GROMACS .gro file of C-alpha atoms in nm:
model
  111
    1UNK     CA    1   0.443  -6.074   3.750
    2UNK     CA    2   0.208  -5.790   3.832
    3UNK     CA    3  -0.024  -5.879   4.120
    4UNK     CA    4  -0.371  -5.728   4.073
    5UNK     CA    5  -0.688  -5.761   4.282
    6UNK     CA    6  -0.791  -6.040   4.045
    7UNK     CA    7  -0.473  -6.238   4.120
    8UNK     CA    8  -0.479  -6.156   4.492
    9UNK     CA    9  -0.824  -6.312   4.515
   10UNK     CA   10  -0.701  -6.631   4.350
   11UNK     CA   11  -0.379  -6.636   4.555
   12UNK     CA   12  -0.574  -6.598   4.879
   13UNK     CA   13  -0.826  -6.866   4.778
   14UNK     CA   14  -0.549  -7.109   4.684
   15UNK     CA   15  -0.342  -7.044   4.995
   16UNK     CA   16  -0.648  -7.077   5.218
   17UNK     CA   17  -0.754  -7.401   5.055
   18UNK     CA   18  -0.408  -7.552   5.097
   19UNK     CA   19  -0.379  -7.428   5.454
   20UNK     CA   20  -0.713  -7.590   5.545
   21UNK     CA   21  -0.604  -7.918   5.388
   22UNK     CA   22  -0.269  -7.906   5.566
   23UNK     CA   23  -0.410  -7.829   5.911
   24UNK     CA   24  -0.745  -8.012   5.911
   25UNK     CA   25  -0.818  -8.377   5.865
   26UNK     CA   26  -1.181  -8.299   5.780
   27UNK     CA   27  -1.210  -8.050   5.495
   28UNK     CA   28  -1.448  -7.990   5.205
   29UNK     CA   29  -1.385  -8.103   4.847
   30UNK     CA   30  -1.230  -7.857   4.600
   31UNK     CA   31  -1.562  -7.807   4.421
   32UNK     CA   32  -1.693  -7.643   4.740
   33UNK     CA   33  -1.394  -7.410   4.775
   34UNK     CA   34  -1.413  -7.327   4.403
   35UNK     CA   35  -1.782  -7.234   4.433
   36UNK     CA   36  -1.719  -7.022   4.743
   37UNK     CA   37  -1.423  -6.853   4.572
   38UNK     CA   38  -1.608  -6.792   4.247
   39UNK     CA   39  -1.374  -6.992   4.024
   40UNK     CA   40  -1.417  -7.314   3.833
   41UNK     CA   41  -1.307  -7.643   3.984
   42UNK     CA   42  -1.055  -7.683   3.703
   43UNK     CA   43  -0.904  -7.341   3.773
   44UNK     CA   44  -0.875  -7.405   4.146
   45UNK     CA   45  -0.712  -7.743   4.081
   46UNK     CA   46  -0.461  -7.578   3.849
   47UNK     CA   47  -0.396  -7.292   4.092
   48UNK     CA   48  -0.344  -7.540   4.375
   49UNK     CA   49  -0.102  -7.748   4.169
   50UNK     CA   50   0.095  -7.441   4.057
   51UNK     CA   51   0.106  -7.294   4.407
   52UNK     CA   52   0.225  -7.609   4.581
   53UNK     CA   53   0.487  -7.679   4.314
   54UNK     CA   54   0.606  -7.319   4.331
   55UNK     CA   55   0.662  -7.333   4.707
   56UNK     CA   56   0.842  -7.665   4.669
   57UNK     CA   57   0.576  -7.853   4.870
   58UNK     CA   58   0.699  -7.666   5.180
   59UNK     CA   59   0.366  -7.619   5.357
   60UNK     CA   60   0.501  -7.627   5.710
   61UNK     CA   61   0.612  -7.292   5.853
   62UNK     CA   62   0.829  -7.266   6.164
   63UNK     CA   63   0.652  -7.086   6.448
   64UNK     CA   64   0.918  -6.815   6.477
   65UNK     CA   65   0.899  -6.746   6.102
   66UNK     CA   66   0.519  -6.723   6.115
   67UNK     CA   67   0.532  -6.488   6.414
   68UNK     CA   68   0.790  -6.264   6.243
   69UNK     CA   69   0.573  -6.214   5.935
   70UNK     CA   70   0.253  -6.187   6.135
   71UNK     CA   71   0.412  -5.906   6.337
   72UNK     CA   72   0.537  -5.733   6.021
   73UNK     CA   73   0.194  -5.758   5.858
   74UNK     CA   74   0.014  -5.621   6.165
   75UNK     CA   75   0.260  -5.337   6.200
   76UNK     CA   76   0.234  -5.248   5.832
   77UNK     CA   77  -0.147  -5.262   5.835
   78UNK     CA   78  -0.164  -5.041   6.146
   79UNK     CA   79   0.066  -4.782   5.989
   80UNK     CA   80  -0.072  -4.770   5.637
   81UNK     CA   81  -0.434  -4.888   5.648
   82UNK     CA   82  -0.430  -4.970   5.276
   83UNK     CA   83  -0.664  -5.199   5.087
   84UNK     CA   84  -0.596  -5.572   5.093
   85UNK     CA   85  -0.434  -5.587   4.747
   86UNK     CA   86  -0.185  -5.312   4.836
   87UNK     CA   87  -0.120  -5.476   5.171
   88UNK     CA   88  -0.043  -5.815   5.015
   89UNK     CA   89   0.179  -5.656   4.751
   90UNK     CA   90   0.370  -5.471   5.022
   91UNK     CA   91   0.409  -5.785   5.231
   92UNK     CA   92   0.543  -5.973   4.931
   93UNK     CA   93   0.790  -5.688   4.871
   94UNK     CA   94   0.897  -5.693   5.237
   95UNK     CA   95   0.947  -6.069   5.226
   96UNK     CA   96   1.146  -6.056   4.901
   97UNK     CA   97   1.392  -5.830   5.080
   98UNK     CA   98   1.443  -6.092   5.350
   99UNK     CA   99   1.578  -6.404   5.182
  100UNK     CA  100   1.518  -6.727   5.368
  101UNK     CA  101   1.601  -7.092   5.308
  102UNK     CA  102   1.226  -7.144   5.287
  103UNK     CA  103   1.207  -6.921   4.980
  104UNK     CA  104   1.115  -7.114   4.670
  105UNK     CA  105   0.946  -6.867   4.433
  106UNK     CA  106   0.753  -6.545   4.383
  107UNK     CA  107   0.441  -6.699   4.539
  108UNK     CA  108   0.607  -6.781   4.870
  109UNK     CA  109   0.537  -6.536   5.152
  110UNK     CA  110   0.897  -6.596   5.264
  111UNK     CA  111   1.043  -6.465   4.940
   0.00000   0.00000   0.00000
């Protein structure tokens, strides 16, 4: 799958929506997130379903795993200063090289 700016936007919107739902008891309805993200409610619902199935419903991330990828992302962004689409593509490439038991699919940041 080729990840373009169009797909990065949808990936970020979907991941953000799921992260908010996972971490917050009080969150907006999907129609709000869809409107903010510039997609239809139906598309966001489908993206959310596909994303969560793809990561095997593994929304929890161990603190040490999070810190490792946060550090790698900060280091990479400081070195390369590329646009966000290139940065995300590079992070996905870095993560694919580091297999983890949390890896479930191409959408997972641990893949």
